[in-house]
Every structure is written in structure tokens, then in C-alpha cells.
Tab-separated table of C-alpha atoms and ligand atoms in Angstrom:
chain	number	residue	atom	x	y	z
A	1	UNK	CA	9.592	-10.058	41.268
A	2	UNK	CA	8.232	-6.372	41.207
A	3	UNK	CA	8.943	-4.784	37.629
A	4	UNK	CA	10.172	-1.373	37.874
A	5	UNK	CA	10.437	1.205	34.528
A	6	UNK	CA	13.515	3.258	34.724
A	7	UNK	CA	13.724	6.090	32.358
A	8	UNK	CA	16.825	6.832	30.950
A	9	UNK	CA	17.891	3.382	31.484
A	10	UNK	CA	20.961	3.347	28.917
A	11	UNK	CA	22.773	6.513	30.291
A	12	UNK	CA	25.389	6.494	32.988
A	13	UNK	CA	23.661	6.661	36.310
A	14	UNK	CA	20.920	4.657	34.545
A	15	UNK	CA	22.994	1.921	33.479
A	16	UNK	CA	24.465	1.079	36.789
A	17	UNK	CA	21.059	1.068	39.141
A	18	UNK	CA	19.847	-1.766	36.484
A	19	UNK	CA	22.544	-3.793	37.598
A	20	UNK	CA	21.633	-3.042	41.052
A	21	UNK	CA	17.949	-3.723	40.846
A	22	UNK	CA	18.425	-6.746	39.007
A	23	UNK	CA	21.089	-8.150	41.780
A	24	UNK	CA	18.210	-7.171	44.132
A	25	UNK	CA	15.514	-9.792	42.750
A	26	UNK	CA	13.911	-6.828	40.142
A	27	UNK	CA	12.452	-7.210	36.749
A	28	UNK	CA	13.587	-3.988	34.890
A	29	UNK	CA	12.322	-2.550	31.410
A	30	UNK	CA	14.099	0.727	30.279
A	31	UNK	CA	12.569	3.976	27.651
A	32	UNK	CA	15.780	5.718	26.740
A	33	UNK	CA	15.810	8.217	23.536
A	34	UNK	CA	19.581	7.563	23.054
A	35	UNK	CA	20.393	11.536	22.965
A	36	UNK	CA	23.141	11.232	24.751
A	37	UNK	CA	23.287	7.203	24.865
A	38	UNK	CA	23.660	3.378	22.850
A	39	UNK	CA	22.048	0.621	24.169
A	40	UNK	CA	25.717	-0.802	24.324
A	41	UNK	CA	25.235	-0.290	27.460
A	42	UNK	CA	22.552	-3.183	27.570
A	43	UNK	CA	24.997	-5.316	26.646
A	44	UNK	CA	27.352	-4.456	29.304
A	45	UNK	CA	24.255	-5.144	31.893
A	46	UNK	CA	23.549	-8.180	30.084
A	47	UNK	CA	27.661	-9.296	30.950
A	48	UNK	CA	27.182	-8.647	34.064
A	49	UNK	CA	23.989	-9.658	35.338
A	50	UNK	CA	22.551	-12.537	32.540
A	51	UNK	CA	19.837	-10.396	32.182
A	52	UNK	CA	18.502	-9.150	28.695
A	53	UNK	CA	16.766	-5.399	29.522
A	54	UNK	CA	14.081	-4.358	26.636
A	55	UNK	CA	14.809	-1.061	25.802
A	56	UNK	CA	11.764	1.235	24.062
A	57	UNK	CA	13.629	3.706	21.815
A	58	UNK	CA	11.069	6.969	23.185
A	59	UNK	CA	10.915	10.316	23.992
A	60	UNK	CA	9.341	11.115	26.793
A	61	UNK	CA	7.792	14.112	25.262
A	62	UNK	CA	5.936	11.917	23.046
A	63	UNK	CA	2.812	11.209	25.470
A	64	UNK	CA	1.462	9.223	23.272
A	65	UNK	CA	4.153	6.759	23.017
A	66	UNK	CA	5.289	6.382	26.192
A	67	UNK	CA	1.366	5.839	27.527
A	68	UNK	CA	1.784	3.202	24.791
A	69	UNK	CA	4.428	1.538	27.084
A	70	UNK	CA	2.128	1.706	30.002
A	71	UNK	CA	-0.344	0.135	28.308
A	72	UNK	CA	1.826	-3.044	27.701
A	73	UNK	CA	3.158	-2.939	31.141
A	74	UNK	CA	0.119	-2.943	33.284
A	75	UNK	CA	2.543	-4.795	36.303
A	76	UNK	CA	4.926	-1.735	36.721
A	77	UNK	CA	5.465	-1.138	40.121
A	78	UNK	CA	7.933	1.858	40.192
A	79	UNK	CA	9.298	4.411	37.940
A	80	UNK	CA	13.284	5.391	38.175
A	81	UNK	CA	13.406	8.667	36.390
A	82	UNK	CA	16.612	9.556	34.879
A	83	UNK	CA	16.167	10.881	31.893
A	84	UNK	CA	17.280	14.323	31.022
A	85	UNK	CA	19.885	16.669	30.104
A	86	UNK	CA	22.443	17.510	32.223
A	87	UNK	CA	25.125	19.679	30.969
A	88	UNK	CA	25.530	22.538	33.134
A	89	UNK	CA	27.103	24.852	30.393
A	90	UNK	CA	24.862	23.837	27.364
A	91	UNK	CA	21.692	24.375	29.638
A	92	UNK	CA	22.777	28.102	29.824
A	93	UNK	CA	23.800	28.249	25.395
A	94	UNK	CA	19.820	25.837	25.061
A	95	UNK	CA	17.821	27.085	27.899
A	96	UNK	CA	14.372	26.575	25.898
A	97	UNK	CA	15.345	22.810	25.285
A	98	UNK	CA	16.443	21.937	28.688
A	99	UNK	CA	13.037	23.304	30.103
A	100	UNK	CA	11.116	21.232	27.155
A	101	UNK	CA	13.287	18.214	27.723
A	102	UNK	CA	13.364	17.998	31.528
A	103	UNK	CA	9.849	19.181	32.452
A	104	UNK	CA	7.744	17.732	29.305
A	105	UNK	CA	9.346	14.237	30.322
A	106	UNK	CA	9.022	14.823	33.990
A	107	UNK	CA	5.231	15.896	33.292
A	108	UNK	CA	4.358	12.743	31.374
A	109	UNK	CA	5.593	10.686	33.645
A	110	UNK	CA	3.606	12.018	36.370
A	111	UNK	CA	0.247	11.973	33.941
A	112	UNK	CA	1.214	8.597	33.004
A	113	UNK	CA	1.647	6.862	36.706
A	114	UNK	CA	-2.250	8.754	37.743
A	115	UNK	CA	-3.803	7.310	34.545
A	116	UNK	CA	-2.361	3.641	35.229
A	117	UNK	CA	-1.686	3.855	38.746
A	118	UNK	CA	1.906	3.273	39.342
A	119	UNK	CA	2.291	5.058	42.490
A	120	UNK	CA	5.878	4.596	43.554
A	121	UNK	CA	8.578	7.252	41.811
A	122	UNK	CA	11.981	7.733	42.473
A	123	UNK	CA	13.459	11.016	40.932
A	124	UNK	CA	16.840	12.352	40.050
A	125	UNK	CA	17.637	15.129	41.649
A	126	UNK	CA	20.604	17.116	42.381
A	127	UNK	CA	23.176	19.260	45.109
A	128	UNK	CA	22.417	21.876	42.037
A	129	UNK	CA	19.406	22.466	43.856
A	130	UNK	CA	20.608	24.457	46.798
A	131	UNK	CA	22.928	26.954	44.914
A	132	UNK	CA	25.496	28.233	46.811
A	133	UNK	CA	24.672	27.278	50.110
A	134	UNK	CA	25.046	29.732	53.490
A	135	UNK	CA	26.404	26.549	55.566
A	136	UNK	CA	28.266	23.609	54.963
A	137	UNK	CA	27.702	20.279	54.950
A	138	UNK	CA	24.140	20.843	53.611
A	139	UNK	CA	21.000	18.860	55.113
A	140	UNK	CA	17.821	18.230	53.437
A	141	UNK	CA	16.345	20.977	55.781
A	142	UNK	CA	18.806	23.645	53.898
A	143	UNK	CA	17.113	26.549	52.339
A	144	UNK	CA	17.401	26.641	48.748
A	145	UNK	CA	18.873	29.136	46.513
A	146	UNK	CA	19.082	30.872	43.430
A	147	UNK	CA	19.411	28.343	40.520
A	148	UNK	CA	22.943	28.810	39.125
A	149	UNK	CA	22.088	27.201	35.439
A	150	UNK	CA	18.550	26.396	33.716
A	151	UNK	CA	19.667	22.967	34.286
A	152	UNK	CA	19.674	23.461	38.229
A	153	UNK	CA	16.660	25.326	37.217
A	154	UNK	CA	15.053	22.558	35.807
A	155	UNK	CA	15.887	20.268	39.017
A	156	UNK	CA	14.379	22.533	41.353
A	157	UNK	CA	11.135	23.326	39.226
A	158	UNK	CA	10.457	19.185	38.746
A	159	UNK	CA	11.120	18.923	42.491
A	160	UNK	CA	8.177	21.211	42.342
A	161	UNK	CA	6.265	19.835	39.855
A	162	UNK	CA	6.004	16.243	42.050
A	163	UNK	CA	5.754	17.998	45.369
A	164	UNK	CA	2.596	19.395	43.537
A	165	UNK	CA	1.269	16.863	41.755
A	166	UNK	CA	1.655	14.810	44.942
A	167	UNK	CA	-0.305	16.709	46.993
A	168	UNK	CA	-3.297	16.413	45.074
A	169	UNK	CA	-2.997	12.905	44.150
A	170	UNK	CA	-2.115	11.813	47.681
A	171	UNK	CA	-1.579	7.774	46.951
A	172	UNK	CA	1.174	8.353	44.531
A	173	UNK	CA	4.608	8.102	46.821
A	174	UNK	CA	7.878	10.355	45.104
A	175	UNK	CA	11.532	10.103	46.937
A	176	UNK	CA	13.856	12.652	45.395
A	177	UNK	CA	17.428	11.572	45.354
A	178	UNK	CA	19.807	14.762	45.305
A	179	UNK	CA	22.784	13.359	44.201
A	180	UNK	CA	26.160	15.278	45.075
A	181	UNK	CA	28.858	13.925	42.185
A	182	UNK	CA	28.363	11.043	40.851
A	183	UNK	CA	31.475	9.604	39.070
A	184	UNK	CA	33.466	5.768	38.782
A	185	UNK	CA	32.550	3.017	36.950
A	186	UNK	CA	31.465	-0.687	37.374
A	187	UNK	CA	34.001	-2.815	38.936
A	188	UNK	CA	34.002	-5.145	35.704
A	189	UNK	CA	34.711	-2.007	33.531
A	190	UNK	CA	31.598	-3.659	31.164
A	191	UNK	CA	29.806	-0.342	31.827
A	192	UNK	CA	30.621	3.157	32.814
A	193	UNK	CA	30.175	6.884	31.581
A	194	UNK	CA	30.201	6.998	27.966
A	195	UNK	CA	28.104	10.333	26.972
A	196	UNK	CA	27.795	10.865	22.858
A	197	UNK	CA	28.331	14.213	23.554
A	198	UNK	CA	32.039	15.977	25.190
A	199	UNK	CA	32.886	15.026	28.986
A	200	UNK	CA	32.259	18.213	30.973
A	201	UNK	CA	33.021	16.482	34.071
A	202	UNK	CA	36.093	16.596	35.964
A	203	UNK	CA	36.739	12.580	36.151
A	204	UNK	CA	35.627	11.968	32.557
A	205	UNK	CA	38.195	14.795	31.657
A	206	UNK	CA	40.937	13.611	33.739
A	207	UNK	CA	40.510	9.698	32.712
A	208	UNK	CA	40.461	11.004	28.859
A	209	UNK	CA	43.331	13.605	29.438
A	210	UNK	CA	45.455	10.939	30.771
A	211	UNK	CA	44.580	8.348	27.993
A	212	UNK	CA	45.364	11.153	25.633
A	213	UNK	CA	42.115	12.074	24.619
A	214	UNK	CA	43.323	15.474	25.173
A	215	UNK	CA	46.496	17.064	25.490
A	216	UNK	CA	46.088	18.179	28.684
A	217	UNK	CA	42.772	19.548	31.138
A	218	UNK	CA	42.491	22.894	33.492
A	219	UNK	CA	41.588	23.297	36.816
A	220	UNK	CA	38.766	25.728	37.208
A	221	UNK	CA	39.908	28.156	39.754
A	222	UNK	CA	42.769	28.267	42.311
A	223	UNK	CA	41.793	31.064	43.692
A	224	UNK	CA	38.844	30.034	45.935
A	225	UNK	CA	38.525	30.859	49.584
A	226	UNK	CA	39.049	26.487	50.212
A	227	UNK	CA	41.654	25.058	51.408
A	228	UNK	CA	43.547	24.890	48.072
A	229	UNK	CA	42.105	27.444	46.168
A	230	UNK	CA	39.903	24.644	44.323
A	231	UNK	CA	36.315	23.837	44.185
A	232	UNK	CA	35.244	21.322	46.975
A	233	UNK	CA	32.526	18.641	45.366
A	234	UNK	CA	31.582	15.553	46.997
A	235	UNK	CA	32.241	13.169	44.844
A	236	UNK	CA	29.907	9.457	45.059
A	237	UNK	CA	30.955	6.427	43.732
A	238	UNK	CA	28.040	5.612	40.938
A	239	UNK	CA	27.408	1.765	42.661
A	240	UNK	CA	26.667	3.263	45.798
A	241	UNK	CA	24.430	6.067	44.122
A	242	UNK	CA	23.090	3.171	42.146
A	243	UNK	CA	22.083	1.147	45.574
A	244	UNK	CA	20.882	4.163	47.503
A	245	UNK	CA	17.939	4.101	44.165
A	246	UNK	CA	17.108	0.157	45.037
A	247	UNK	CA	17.094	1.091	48.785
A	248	UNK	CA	14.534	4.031	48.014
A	249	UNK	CA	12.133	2.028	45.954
A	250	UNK	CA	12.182	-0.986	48.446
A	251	UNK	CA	11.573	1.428	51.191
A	252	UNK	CA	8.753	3.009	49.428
A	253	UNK	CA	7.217	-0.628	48.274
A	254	UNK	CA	7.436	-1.411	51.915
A	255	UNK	CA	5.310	1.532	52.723
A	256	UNK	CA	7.679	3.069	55.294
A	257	UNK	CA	7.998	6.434	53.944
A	258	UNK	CA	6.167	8.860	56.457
A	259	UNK	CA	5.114	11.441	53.558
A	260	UNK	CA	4.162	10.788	50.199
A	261	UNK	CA	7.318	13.068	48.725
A	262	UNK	CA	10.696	12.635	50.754
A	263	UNK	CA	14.109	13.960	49.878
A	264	UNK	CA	17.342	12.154	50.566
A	265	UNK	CA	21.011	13.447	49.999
A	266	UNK	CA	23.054	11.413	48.033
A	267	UNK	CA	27.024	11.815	48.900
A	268	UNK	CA	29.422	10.311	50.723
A	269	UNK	CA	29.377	13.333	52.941
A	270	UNK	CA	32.991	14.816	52.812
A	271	UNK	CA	34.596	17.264	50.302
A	272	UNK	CA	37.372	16.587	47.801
A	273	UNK	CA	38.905	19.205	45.934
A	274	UNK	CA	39.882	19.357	41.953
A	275	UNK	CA	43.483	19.296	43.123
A	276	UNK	CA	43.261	16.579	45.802
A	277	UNK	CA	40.993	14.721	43.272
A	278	UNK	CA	43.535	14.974	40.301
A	279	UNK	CA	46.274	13.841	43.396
A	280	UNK	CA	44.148	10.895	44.041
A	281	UNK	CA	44.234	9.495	40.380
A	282	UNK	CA	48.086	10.088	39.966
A	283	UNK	CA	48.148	8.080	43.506
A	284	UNK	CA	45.928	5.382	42.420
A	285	UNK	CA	46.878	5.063	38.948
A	286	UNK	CA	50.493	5.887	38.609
A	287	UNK	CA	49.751	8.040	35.695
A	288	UNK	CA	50.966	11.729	36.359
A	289	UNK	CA	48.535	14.176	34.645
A	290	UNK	CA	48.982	17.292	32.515
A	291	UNK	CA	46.643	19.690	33.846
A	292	UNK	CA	47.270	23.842	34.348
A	293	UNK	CA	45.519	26.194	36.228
A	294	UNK	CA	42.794	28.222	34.506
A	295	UNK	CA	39.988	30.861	35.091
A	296	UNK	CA	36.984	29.897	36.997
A	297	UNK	CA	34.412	28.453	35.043
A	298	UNK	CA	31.194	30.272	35.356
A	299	UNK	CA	28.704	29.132	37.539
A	300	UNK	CA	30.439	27.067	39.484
A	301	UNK	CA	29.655	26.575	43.069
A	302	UNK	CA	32.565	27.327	45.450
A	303	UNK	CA	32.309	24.212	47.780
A	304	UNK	CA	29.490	21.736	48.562
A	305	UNK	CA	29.001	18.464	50.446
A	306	UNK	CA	26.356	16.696	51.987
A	307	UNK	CA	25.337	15.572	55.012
A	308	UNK	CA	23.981	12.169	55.210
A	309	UNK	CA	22.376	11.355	58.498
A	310	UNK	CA	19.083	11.367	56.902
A	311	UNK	CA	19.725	8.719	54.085
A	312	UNK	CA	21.727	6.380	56.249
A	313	UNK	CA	19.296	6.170	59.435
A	314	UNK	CA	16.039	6.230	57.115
A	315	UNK	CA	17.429	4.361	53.754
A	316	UNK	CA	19.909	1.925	55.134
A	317	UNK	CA	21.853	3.019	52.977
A	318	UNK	CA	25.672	3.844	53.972
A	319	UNK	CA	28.393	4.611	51.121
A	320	UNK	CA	31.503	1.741	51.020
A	321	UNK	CA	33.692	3.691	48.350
A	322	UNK	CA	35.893	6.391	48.236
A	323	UNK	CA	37.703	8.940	45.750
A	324	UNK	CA	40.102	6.617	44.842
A	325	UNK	CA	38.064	3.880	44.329
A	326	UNK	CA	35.841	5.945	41.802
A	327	UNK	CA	39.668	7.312	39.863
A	328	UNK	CA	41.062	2.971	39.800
A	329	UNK	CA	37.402	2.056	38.214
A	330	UNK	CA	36.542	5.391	36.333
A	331	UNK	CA	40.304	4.443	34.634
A	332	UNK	CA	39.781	0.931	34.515
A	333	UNK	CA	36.888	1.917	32.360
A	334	UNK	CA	38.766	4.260	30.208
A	335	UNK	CA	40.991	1.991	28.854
A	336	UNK	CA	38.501	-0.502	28.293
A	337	UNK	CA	36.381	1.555	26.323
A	338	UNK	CA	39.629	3.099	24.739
A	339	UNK	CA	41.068	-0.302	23.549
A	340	UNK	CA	44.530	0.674	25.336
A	341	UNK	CA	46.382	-0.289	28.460
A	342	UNK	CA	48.835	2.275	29.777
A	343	UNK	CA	50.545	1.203	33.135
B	401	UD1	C1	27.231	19.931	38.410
B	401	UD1	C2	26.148	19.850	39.465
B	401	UD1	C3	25.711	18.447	39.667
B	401	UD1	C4	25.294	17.830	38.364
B	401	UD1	C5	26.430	17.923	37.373
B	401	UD1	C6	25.922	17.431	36.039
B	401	UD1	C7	26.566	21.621	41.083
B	401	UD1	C8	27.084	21.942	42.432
B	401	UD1	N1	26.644	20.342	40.732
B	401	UD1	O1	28.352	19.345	38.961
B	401	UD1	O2	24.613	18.413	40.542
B	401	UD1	O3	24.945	16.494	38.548
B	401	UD1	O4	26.844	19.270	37.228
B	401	UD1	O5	26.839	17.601	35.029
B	401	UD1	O6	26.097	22.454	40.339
B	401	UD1	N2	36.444	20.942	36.863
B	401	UD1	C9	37.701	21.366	36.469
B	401	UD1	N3	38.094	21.068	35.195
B	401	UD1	C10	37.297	20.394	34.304
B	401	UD1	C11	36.025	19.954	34.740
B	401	UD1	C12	35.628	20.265	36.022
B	401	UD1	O7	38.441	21.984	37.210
B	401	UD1	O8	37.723	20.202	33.156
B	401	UD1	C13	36.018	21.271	38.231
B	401	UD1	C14	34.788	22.160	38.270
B	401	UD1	O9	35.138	23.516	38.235
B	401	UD1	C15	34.174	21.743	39.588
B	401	UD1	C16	34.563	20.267	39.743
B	401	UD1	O10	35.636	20.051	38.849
B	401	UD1	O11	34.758	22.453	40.632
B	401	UD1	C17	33.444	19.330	39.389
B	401	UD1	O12	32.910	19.719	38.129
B	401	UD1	P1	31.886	18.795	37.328
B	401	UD1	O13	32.374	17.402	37.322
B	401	UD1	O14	31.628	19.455	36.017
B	401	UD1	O15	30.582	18.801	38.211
B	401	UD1	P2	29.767	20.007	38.886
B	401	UD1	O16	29.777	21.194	38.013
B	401	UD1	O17	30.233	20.132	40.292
């Protein structure tokens, strides 16, 4: 049973690949800081799986601690690295602490697998990373662009940072996941996405506008050149994002990566707009939702999906769920997590 670390372990994405390595035969332990978590989640793995996970209440910025963990865990074969901010909008108000946060933690991970030699990391990245893209549906070949928020900022520059660091210290192995939209919830609605701090995302908002979290939500924008005037996102169920992690690690513990950093897209490889996304959770749900049309929110990417040829013929790895599967489970966990059953 190979024991993998995997930072950020009681967040959203976090949360869910645990389950996933775990079903796959792995022994997980998990540093989380609990910004913008609880290790309720834990729990909700522990329904699920049987498994208890050991969370170490750190900060990766604290070198000295997390080496600590290292130390204790001389058997770790991989690192997952999640943790980090990710607000879009707050990484624009707080650029100084998403630079500290995301590259300090990025940085002592890195120092920490060459001291112990752990040589096998998977990293979260993101679609953020190509800015608005010439052509559509973007490969893993597609130029980059200009950062649209420190946040996408801080994706690209760790992206850097292990492309770097790799080349130097040539028997560490790094797979960069860029994940398009991840959104949905467990199928037992034990676990889902639960951030401390306010939803910014659109399935979050929806789910909590139509529990009545809020009175009603906005569309960004109908006034894009798309085929409904909305933003196009691709939007990944976060099981399938969750498996395309244990697929990565196994394929790097297998040794059949060809370089030592590799980049995979994560989505399901089609575009959804906000409207045909908000139609898809009245369809699914039977709950009509009270939304209006708004301004465009700044920095927002006009359209973006991925292509996934890459993932599927290297990874194995082949999406099973759609939009509507990710607005039934993303609502399933709503109410759960709300107490209330409407419908
Ligand atoms: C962005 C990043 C993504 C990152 C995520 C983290 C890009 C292309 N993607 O996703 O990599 O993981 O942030 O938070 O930069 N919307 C509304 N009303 C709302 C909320 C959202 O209309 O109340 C619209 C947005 O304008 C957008 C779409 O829904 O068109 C998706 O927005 P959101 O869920 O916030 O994700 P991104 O900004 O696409």
C-alpha cells in the first residue's frame, strides 16, 4: 500500500481524491491549515470509505513544521498538492498573500521532497493558466497568456517553479493537472464543497440561491460573442477530477511518464454556458431559479474548454459525468449540508 501526502486534504477537490485513492488500495495522510476548511470533511471520508485520515493542522509556510511531518513519514511515496487560495476576485483585493500563500507552500514542498526524497508530485493546476486563449478547445501545446488575476498568476509562476526545480533535480517526477471547472459533489452527499469563506462559484451560488441562501444570483454577462451571450466554462464533475489525480500518481509510480514534468488537461472537453448551466439544474432538479442578468464580472474569460486527447490516451483516464450529473449531486449536497429537503 504506497502512502501518498496530499496537501490540502480537507478542502473540496482535496476531500474527494482521498476517497479515490483510498478506493484505489492507498494509504493517505493529509496537512491542511483549515483557512478555508474543517476536518468535517474527514468524517465524511471516514462514512464513506472506513478509513480514519490523520490530518496535521500546518501551514505550509511553516518549513519547519511541515519537514517535521516528513520526518515521521519517511514511507511517503507521492505528494497531492492542493493547497492554496483560490478566489479569483480576492487574489486581485490580497495580491501579496496569494503570492506568499501559493508559492511559499509550493516552495516547501519542493525543498521538502529533495531533502527526503519523495520524488513523485502531482500539482494543481488550472485552465487560468492560458488566459484568454487565441483558439478553442485548448491543448496542452497552447501558448499561454497574460495572467488575468494574481491567482492565475500564481498557477502559472508554480508551474514554473517545478518545471525549474525539476530540471535540476532530474529524479523528482511532477504531473500538472490543469483542471477546467471543477464542481458536483460525492454521490453519498457525505462530502462536497463547503468553503468557510462566500461561494464565488457559479454552482455553489446557484445550489445556495435555490435553497435560499440568497435571494436570488446574476449571470455575469449576456452580452458575449457565444452562443448565448454567456461565458462558456467546461465544467468537470469533481469524482472524475478526483480519479484523473489517482490515475496520474499510478502512472508516475509505474514510471511511464516520458519527462520528469508533464501537463494534462483536466475537462470533460465541451463547453456549457451560465445559462445552459442554470437550464440544466432547473431540468434536473425541478427547482426554477431566480437569477437576472448583470454586468460582466471583471476578469472573466469569454469561453474556454479543453481538449482531452492527451489525458485520455496517456492517463486512462476518460470522464463518465456530465453537467447534470454535477447540478443532481452538487444539490443533493446542498440540502444535506443545509438540513432541508425542497422537492
Ligand atoms: C476560475 C478559473 C478556474 C479556477 C476557479 C477558482 C478561469 C478561466 N477559471 O473559474 O481555473 O479553478 O476560478 O475559483 O479563470 N458566474 C455567474 N454568476 C455567479 C458566479 C459565476 O454568472 O454568481 C459565471 C462566471 O462569470 C463564469 C462562470 O459562471 O462565466 C464560472 O464562474 P466560476 O465558477 O466563478 O469559475 P471561473 O471564474 O470560470
Amino acid at each position: 500500500m504506497s502512502k501518498v501526502l496530499v496537501t490540502g486534504g480537507c478542502g473540496y477537490i482535496g476531500s474527494h481524491t482521498i476517497v479515490d485513492l483510498i478506493e484505489n488500495g492507498f494509504e493517505v495522510i493529509s496537512i491542511d491549515n483549515l483557512s478555508n476548511s474543517s476536518e468535517d470533511a474527514l468524517l465524511g471520508i471516514e462514512k464513506i470509505t472506513g478509513k480514519k485520515i490523520h490530518n496535521y493542522r500546518v501551514d505550509l509556510a511553516d518549513r519547519t513544521r511541515t519537514f517535521d511531518i516528513f520526518e515521521e513519514h519517511q514511507d511517503i511515496k507521492g505528494i497531492i498538492h492542493f493547497a492554496a487560495l483560490k478566489a479569483v476576485g480576492e487574489s486581485v483585493e490580497q495580491p501579496l498573500r496569494y503570492f506568499h500563500n501559493n508559492l511559499a507552500g509550493m516552495i516547501n514542498v519542493l525543498m521538502a521532497m529533495n531533502t527526503f526524497e519523495v520524488n513523485n508530485l502531482i500539482f494543481s493546476s488550472s485552465c487560468s493558466v492560458y488566459g484568454n486563449a487565441d483558439h478553442l478547445p485548448v491543448t496542452e501545446e497552447t501558448p499561454l497568456k497574460e495572467a488575468e488575476s494574481p491567482y492565475a498568476r500564481t498557477k502559472q509562476m508554480c508551474e514554473q517553479i517545478i518545471e525549474d526545480t525539476l530540471h535540476r533535480y532530474t529524479s523528482l517526477n511532477a504531473i500538472m493537472l490543469r483542471y477546467f471547472n471543477p464542481a458536483g459533489a460525492h454521490e453519498s452527499a457525505l462530502i462536497g464543497e463547503s468553503p468557510i469563506n462566500i461561494a464565488n462559484n457559479l454552482v455553489p451560488v446557484i445550489t445556495e440561491t435555490a435553497i435560499g441562501k440568497r435571494e436570488s444570483m446574476t449571470v455575469f454577462g449576456d452580452d458575449y460573442p457565444t452562443r448565448d451571450g454567456s461565458c462558456i466554462r467546461d465544467y468537470i464533475h469533481v469524482m472524475d477530477l478526483a480519479n484523473a489525480h489517482t490515475k496520474a500518481l499510478t502512472y508516475l509510480l509505474e514510471g511511464n511518464n516520458k519527462l520528469n514534468t508533464e501537463i494534462f488537461n483536466i475537462g470533460i472537453g465541451e463547453g456549457v454556458s451560465v445559462l445552459e448551466a442554470v437550464q440544466a439544474f432547473e431540468k434536473v432538479t425541478g427547482q426554477p431559479l431566480n437569477y437576472e442578468i448583470g454586468p460582466r464580472r471583471p476578469g472573466d474569460v469569454i469561453a474556454i474548454y479543453a481538449n482531452k486527447n492527451k489525458t485520455e490516451q496517456s492517463l486512462g483516464w476518460t470522464p463518465q459525468r456530465n453537467i447534470e450529473d454535477i447540478m443532481r449531486t452538487a444539490w443533493e449536497w446542498e440540502q444535506k449540508r443545509t438540513g432541508a429537503t425542497i422537492g
